[in-house]
Coordinates of C-alpha atoms in Angstrom, one line a residue:
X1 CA 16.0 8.4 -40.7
X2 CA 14.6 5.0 -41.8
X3 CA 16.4 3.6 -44.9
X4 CA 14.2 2.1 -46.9
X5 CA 14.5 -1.8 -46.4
X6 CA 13.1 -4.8 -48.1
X7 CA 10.6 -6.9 -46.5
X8 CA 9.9 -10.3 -47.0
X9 CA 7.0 -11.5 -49.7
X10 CA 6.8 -8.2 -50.8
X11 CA 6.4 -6.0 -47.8
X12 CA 8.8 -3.0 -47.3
X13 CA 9.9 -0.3 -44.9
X14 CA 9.6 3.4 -46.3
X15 CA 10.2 6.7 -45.1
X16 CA 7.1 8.9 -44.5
X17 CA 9.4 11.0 -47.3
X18 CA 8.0 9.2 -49.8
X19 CA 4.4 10.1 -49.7
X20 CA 5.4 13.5 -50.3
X21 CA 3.2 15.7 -52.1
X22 CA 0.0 12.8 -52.5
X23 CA -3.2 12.5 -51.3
X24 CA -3.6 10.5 -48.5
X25 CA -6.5 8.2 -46.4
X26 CA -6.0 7.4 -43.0
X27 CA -7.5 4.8 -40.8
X28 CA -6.7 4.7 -37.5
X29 CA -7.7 1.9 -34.7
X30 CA -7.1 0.9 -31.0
X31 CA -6.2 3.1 -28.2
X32 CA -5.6 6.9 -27.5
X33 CA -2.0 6.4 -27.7
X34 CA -2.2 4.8 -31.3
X35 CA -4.8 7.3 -32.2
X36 CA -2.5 10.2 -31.0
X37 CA 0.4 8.6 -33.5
X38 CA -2.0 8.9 -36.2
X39 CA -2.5 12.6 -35.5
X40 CA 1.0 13.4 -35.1
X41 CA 1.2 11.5 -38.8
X42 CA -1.1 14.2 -40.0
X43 CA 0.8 16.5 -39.2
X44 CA 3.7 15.4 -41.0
X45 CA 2.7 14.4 -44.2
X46 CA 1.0 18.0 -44.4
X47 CA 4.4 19.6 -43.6
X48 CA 5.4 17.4 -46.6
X49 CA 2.4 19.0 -48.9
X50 CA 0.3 15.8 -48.8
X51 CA -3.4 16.1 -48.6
X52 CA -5.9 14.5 -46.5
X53 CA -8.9 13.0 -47.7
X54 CA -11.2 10.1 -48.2
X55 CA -10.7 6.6 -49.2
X56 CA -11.9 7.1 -53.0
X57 CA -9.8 10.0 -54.1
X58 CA -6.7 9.4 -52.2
X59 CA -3.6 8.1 -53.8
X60 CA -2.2 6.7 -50.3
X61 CA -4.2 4.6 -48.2
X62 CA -2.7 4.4 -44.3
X63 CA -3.9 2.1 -41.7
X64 CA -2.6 2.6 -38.2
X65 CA -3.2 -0.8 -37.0
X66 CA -4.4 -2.5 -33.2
X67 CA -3.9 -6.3 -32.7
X68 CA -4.7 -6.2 -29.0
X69 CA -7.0 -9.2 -29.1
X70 CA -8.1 -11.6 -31.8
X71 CA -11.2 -9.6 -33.2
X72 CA -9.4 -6.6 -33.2
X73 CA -6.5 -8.6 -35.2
X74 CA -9.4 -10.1 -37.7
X75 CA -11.2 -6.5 -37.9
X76 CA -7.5 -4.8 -39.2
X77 CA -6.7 -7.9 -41.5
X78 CA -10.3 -7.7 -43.5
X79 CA -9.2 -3.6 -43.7
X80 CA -6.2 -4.2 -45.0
X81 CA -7.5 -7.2 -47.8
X82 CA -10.5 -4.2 -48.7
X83 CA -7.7 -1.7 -49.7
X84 CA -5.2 -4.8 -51.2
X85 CA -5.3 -3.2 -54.4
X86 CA -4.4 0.2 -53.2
X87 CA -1.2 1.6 -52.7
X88 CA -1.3 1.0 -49.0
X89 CA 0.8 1.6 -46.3
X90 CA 0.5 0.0 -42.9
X91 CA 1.5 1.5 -39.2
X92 CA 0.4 0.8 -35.6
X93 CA 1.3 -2.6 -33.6
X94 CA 0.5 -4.9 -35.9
X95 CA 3.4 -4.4 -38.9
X96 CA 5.8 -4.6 -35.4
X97 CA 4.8 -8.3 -34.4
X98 CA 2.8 -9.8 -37.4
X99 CA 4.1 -8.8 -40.7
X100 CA 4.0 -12.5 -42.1
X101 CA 0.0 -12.1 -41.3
X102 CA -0.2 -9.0 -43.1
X103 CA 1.6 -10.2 -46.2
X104 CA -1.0 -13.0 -45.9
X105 CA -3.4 -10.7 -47.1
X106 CA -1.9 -7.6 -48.9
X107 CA 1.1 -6.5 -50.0
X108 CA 2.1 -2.9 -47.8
X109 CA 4.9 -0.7 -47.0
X110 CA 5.3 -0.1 -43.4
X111 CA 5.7 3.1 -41.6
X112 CA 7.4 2.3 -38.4
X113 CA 5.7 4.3 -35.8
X114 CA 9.4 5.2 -34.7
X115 CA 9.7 7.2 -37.2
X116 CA 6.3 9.4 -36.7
X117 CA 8.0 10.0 -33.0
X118 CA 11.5 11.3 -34.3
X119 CA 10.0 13.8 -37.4
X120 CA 7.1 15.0 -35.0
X121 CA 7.8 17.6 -32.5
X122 CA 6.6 17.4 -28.9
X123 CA 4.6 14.5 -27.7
X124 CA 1.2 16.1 -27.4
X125 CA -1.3 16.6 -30.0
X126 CA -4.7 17.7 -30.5
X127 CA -7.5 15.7 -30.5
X128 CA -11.7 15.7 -30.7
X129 CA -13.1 18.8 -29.6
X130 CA -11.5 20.6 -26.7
X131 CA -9.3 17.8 -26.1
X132 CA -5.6 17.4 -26.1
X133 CA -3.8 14.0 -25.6
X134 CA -0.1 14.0 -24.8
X135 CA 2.0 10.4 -25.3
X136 CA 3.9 10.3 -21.9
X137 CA 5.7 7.1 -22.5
X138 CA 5.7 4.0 -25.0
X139 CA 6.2 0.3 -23.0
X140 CA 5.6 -0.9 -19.8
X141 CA 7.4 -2.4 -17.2
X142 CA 5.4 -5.7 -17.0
X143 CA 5.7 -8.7 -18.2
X144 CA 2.2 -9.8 -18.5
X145 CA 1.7 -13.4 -20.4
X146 CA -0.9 -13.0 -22.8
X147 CA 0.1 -9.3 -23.6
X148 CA 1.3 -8.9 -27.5
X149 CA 1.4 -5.0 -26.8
X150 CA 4.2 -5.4 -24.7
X151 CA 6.4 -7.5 -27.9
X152 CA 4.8 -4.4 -30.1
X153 CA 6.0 -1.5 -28.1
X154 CA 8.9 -2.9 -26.0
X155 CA 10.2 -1.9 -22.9
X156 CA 9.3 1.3 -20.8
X157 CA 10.5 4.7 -22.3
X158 CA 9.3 8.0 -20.5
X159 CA 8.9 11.3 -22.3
X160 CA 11.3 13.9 -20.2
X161 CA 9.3 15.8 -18.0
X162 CA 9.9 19.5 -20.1
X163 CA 8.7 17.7 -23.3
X164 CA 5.6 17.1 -21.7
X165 CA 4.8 20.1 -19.6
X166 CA 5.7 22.1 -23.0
X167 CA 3.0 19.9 -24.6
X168 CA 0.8 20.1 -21.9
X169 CA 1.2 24.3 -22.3
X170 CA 0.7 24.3 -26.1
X171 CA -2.4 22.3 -26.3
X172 CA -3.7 24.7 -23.4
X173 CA -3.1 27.9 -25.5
X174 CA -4.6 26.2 -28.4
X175 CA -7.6 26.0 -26.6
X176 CA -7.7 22.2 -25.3
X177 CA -9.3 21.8 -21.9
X178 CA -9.2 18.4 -21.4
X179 CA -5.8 16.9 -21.2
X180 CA -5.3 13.1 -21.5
X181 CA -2.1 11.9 -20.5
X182 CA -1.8 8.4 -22.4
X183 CA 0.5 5.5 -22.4
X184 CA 0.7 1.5 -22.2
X185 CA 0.7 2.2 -18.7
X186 CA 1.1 6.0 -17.2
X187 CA 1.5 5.0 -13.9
X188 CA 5.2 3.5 -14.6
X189 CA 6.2 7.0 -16.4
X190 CA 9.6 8.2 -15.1
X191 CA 10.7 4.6 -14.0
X192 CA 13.4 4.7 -16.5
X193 CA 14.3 8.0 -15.5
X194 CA 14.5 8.0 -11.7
X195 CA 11.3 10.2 -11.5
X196 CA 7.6 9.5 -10.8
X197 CA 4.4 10.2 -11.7
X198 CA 3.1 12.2 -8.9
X199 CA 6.1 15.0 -9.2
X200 CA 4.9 14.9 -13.1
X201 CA 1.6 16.0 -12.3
X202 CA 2.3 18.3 -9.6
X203 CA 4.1 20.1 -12.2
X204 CA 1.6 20.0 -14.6
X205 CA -1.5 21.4 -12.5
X206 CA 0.7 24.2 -11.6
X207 CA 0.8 25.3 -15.2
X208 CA -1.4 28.2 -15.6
X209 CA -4.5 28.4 -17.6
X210 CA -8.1 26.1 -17.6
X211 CA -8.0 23.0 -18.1
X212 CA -7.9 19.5 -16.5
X213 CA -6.2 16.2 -16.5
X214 CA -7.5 13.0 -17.2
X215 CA -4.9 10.0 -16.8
X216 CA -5.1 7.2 -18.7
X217 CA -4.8 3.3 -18.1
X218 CA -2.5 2.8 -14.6
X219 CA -1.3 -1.0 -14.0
X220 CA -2.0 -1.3 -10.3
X221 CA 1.4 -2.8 -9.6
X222 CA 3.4 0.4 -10.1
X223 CA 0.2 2.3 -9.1
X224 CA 0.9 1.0 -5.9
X225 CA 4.3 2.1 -5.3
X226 CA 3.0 5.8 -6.0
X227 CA -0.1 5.3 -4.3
X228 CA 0.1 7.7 -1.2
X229 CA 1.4 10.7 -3.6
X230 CA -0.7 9.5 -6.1
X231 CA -3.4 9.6 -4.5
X232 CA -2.6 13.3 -3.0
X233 CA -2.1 14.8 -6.6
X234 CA -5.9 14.2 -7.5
X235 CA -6.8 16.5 -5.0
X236 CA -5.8 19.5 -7.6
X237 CA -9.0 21.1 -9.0
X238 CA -7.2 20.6 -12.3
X239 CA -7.5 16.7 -12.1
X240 CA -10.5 14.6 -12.9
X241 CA -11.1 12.4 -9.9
X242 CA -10.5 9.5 -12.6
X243 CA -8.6 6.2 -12.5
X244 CA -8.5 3.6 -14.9
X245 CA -6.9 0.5 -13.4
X246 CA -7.1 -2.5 -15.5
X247 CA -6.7 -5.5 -12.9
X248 CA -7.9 -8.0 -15.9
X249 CA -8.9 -11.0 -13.3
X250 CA -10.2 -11.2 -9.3
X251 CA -8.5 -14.6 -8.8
X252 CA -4.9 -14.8 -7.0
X253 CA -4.6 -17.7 -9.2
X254 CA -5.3 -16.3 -12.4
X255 CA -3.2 -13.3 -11.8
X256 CA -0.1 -15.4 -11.4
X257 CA -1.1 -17.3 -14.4
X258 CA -1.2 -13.9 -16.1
X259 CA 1.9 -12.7 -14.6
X260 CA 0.2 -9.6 -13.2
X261 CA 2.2 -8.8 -10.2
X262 CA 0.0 -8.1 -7.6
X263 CA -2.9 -9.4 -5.9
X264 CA -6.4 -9.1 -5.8
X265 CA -6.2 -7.6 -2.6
X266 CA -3.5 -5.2 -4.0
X267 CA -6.9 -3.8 -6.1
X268 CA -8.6 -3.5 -2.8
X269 CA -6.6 -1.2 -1.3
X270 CA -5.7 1.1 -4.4
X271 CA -9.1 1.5 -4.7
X272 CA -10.7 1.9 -1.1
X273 CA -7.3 4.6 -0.6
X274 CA -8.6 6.5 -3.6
X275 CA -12.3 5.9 -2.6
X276 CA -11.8 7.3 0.8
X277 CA -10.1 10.6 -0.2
X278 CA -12.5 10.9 -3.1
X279 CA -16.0 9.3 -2.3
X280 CA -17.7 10.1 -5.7
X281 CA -14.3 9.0 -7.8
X282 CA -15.0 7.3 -10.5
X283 CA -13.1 4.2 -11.1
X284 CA -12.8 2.0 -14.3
X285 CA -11.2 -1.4 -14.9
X286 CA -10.9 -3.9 -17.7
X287 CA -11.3 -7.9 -17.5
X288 CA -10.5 -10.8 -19.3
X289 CA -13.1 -13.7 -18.9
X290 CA -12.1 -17.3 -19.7
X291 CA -8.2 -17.2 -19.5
X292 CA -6.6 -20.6 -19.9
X293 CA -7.6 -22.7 -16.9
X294 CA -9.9 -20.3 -15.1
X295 CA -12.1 -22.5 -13.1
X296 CA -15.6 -21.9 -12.5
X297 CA -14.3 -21.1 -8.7
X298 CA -11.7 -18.5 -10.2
X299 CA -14.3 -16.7 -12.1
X300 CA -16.8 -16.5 -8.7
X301 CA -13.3 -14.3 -7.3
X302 CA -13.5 -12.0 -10.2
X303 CA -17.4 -11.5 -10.1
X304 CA -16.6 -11.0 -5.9
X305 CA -14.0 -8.1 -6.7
X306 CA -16.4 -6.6 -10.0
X307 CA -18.8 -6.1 -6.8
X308 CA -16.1 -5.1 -4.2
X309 CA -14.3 -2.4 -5.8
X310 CA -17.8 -1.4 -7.8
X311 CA -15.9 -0.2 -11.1
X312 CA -17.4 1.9 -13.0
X313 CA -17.4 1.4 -16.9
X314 CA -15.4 -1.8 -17.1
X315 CA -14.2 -2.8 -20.6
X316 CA -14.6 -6.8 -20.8
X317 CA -12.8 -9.3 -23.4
X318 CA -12.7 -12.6 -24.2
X319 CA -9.5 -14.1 -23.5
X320 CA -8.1 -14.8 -26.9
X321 CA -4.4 -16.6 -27.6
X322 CA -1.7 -13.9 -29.1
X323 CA 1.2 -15.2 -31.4
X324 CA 4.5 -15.1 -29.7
X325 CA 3.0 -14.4 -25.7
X326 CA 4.1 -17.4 -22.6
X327 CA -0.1 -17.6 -22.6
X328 CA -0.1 -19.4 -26.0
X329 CA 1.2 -22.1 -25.1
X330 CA -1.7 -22.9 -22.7
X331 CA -4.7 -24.8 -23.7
X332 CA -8.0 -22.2 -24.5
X333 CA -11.0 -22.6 -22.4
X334 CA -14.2 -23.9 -24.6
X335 CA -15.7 -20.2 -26.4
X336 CA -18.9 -21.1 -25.0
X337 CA -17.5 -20.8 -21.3
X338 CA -15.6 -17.5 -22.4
X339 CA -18.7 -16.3 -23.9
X340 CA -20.9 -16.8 -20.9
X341 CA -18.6 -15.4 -18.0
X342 CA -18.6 -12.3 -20.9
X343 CA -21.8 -12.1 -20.4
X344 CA -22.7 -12.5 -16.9
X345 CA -19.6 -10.1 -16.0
X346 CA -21.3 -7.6 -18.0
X347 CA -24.4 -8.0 -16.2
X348 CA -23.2 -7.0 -13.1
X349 CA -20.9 -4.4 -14.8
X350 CA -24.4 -2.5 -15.6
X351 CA -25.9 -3.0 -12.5
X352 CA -23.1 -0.8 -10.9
X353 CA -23.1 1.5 -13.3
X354 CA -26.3 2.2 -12.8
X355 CA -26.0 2.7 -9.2
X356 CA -23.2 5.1 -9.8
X357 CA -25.2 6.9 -11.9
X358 CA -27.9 7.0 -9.5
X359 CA -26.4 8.7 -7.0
X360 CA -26.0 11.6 -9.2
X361 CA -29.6 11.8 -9.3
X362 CA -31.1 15.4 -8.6
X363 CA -27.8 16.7 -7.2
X364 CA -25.9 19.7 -8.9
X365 CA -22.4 19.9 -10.3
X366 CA -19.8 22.1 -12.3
X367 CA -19.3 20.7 -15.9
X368 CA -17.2 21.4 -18.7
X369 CA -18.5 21.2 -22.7
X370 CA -15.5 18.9 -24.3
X371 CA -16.9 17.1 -27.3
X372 CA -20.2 17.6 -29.5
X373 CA -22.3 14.2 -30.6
X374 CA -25.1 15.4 -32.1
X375 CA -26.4 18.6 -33.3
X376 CA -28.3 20.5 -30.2
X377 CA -26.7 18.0 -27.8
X378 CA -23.0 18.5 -26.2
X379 CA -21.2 16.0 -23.9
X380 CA -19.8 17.7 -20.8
X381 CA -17.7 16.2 -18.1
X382 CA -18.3 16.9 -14.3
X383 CA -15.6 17.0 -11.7
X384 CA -15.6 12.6 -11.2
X385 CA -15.5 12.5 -15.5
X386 CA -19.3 11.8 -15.3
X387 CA -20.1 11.8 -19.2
X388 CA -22.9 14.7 -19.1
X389 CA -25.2 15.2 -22.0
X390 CA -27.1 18.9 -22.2
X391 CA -29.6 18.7 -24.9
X392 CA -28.4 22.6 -26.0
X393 CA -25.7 23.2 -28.5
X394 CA -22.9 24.7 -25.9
X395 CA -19.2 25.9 -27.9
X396 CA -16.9 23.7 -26.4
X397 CA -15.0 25.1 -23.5
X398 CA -18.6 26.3 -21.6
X399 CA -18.1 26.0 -18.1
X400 CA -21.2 26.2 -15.6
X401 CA -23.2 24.2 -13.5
X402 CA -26.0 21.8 -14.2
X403 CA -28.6 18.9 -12.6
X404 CA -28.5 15.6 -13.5
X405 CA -31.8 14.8 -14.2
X406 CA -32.0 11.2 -16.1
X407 CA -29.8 8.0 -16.3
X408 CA -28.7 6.5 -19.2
X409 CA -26.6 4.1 -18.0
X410 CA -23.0 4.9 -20.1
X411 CA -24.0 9.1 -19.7
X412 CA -26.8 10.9 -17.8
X413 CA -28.8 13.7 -18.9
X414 CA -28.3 17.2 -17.1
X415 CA -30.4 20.8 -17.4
X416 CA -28.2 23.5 -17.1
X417 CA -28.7 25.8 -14.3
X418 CA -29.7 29.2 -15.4
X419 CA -27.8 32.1 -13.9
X420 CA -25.4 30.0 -12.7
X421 CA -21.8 31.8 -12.9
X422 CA -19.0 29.8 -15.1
X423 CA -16.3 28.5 -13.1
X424 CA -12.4 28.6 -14.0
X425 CA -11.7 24.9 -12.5
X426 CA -14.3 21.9 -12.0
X427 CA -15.9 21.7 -8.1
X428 CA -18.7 19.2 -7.7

């Protein structure tokens, strides 16, 4: 148990105990993982008789904070100065590595997001529609330069294998189909424990019931001491043939700069290995654009692999300089030359994904009704985690087979495929 501790200028660590019994508002930002914490909080304070509800009749005010870049770090800091007169409490990243900038603007207790992890059971937890998201590990491995996550979250710690195969069996019996294993960086799960990944998952898709796996963000340096098993576990019908592998630049250069740990040619193969197992896989990346001393040369390399290794949806930031990270020390690039290479890496980040899309064109595939958006619409996901729309209002958990008929470039449009049986496991 946390003992509650004084901070400095008026900030304090609590116990979750002491919102006991109020009504409470919750913001939550930033990635599954944090937005999984913030579940797993719910759950907790209702076990302590607390209420949820909305900002104006709450007695509690909780934001679960991101700080991953420098937008992200202004977005949380003008939440936290709208709610300054609240009694507001503040979890997440940010209270781990920046509480001196959060005192700057309000004055918050701070739920360390240690403590949601020891009073909530398991590691999985439920979330939008027939989804489930179980927290595999917190940390990474790496030692990336410009990364404040890594001072946030520390280094690697995996969630023992039976935690998460009991998780993985709970959220199935409550009905989740798609289950999202999350992390800093999944791929390194079990290299504090002398295990791996690819064991992991061969467990879990021998679990009975429907459903399917969807990993989350892989760093492509401990993706490629896994890759061969890896690359033989997505061959399970209940995995989506889906990677997310984040190589942030396409420069040799850059990536020593950054401290990454492979080499652009490392991306290559991890993803011409995957692509030819699984031809229609669908692989996503993230960049950053104008990190300190990119030259116009270095950003032609990361515009060359963009095209090479044709990821699909590709999450693109502007490098920005974190407190406390080796990359602050460096001199920023002009925002102008940031804001360009933003912009023209983006371009060609839509021109592939509309080729992907393309190719779906006219041809038939399973799908799988996960989330609703709007009413008489349902997103599905095919076997490759293709975000399909059918314009019918579907209960979640519908399985069948449709035809993608229209492209609209981050989903597609598909017509279901009447008299077309429901099948237990995705095929294409």
């Amino acid at each position: 148990m946390h003992r509650r501790r004084p901070g400095r200028r008026g900030t304090s660590d609590i116990t979750i105990e002491d919102l006991r019994g109020k009504k409470v508002y919750i913001e939550s930002y930033g990635c599954t993982y944090n937005h999984a914490d913030a579940r797993r909080l719910e759950a907790i304070l209702e076990g302590l008789g607390c209420r949820l509800t909305g900002p104006d009749e709450a007695d509690a005010v909780i934001i679960n904070t991101c700080t991953v870049i420098g937008a992200t770090e202004r977005k949380m800091l003008r939440r936290l100065a709208a709610f300054a007169d609240r009694d507001l409490y503040v979890t997440g990243c940010m209270p781990l590595v920046q509480r001196e900038l959060i005192n700057s603007v309000c004055t918050a207790h701070v739920i360390h997001p240690d403590e949601i992890h020891e009073r909530a059971s398991g590691v999985g937890s439920p979330g939008a529609g027939a989804i489930g998201v179980v927290q595999v590990a917190s940390g990474c491995v790496g030692r990336c330069s410009y990364c404040i996550t890594r001072l946030a979250r520390g280094r690697l710690k995996s969630a023992p294998p039976e935690e998460i195969l009991d998780a993985v069996r709970g959220l199935v019996r409550s009905g989740a189909f798609e289950i999202q294993l999350t992390g800093q960086d999944v791929a390194a799960w079990g290299l504090d424990r002398g295990e791996s990944l690819p064991d992991l998952l061969q467990a879990i898709t021998e679990i009975p019931g429907r459903f399917a796996v969807r990993l989350g963000m892989m760093h492509p340096a401990p993706v490629l001491r896994i890759l061969d098993p890896l690359i033989d576990a997505y061959a399970s019908e209940k995995m989506f043939r889906f990677l997310h592998l984040p190589v942030q630049s396409g420069s040799d250069a850059v990536l020593e700069r950054m401290q990454r740990g492979y080499r652009a040619a490392d991306v290559i193969r991890i993803v011409d290995a995957f692509r030819e197992r699984y031809p229609d896989m669908m692989i996503s990346s993230d960049f950053i654009t104008g990190f300190p001393g990119e030259t116009d040369e270095e950003f032609r390399q990361t515009l060359d692999l963009l095209r090479r290794a044709a990821f699909v949806k590709v999450n693109i930031t502007r490098y920005s300089r974190r407190p406390g990270t080796p990359a602050a020390a460096l001199k920023d690039l002009p925002e102008r030359i940031r804001k360009d290479r933003s912009r023209a890496l983006l371009a060609e980040a839509n021109r592939i994904y509309d080729r992907y899309n393309e190719r779906w064109m006219g041809r038939e595939t399973s799908i799988v009704a996960t989330e609703k958006n709007a009413p008489g619409s349902t997103v599905c996901r095919n076997p490759c985690y293709l975000n399909v729309v059918i314009k019918e209002d579907l209960p979640l958990g519908f399985s069948g087979r449709a035809v993608i008929t229209r492209n609209r470039r981050h989903y597609v449009i598909g017509e279901l495929v009447q008299g077309a049986s429901s099948h237990p496991h995705l095929r294409v």
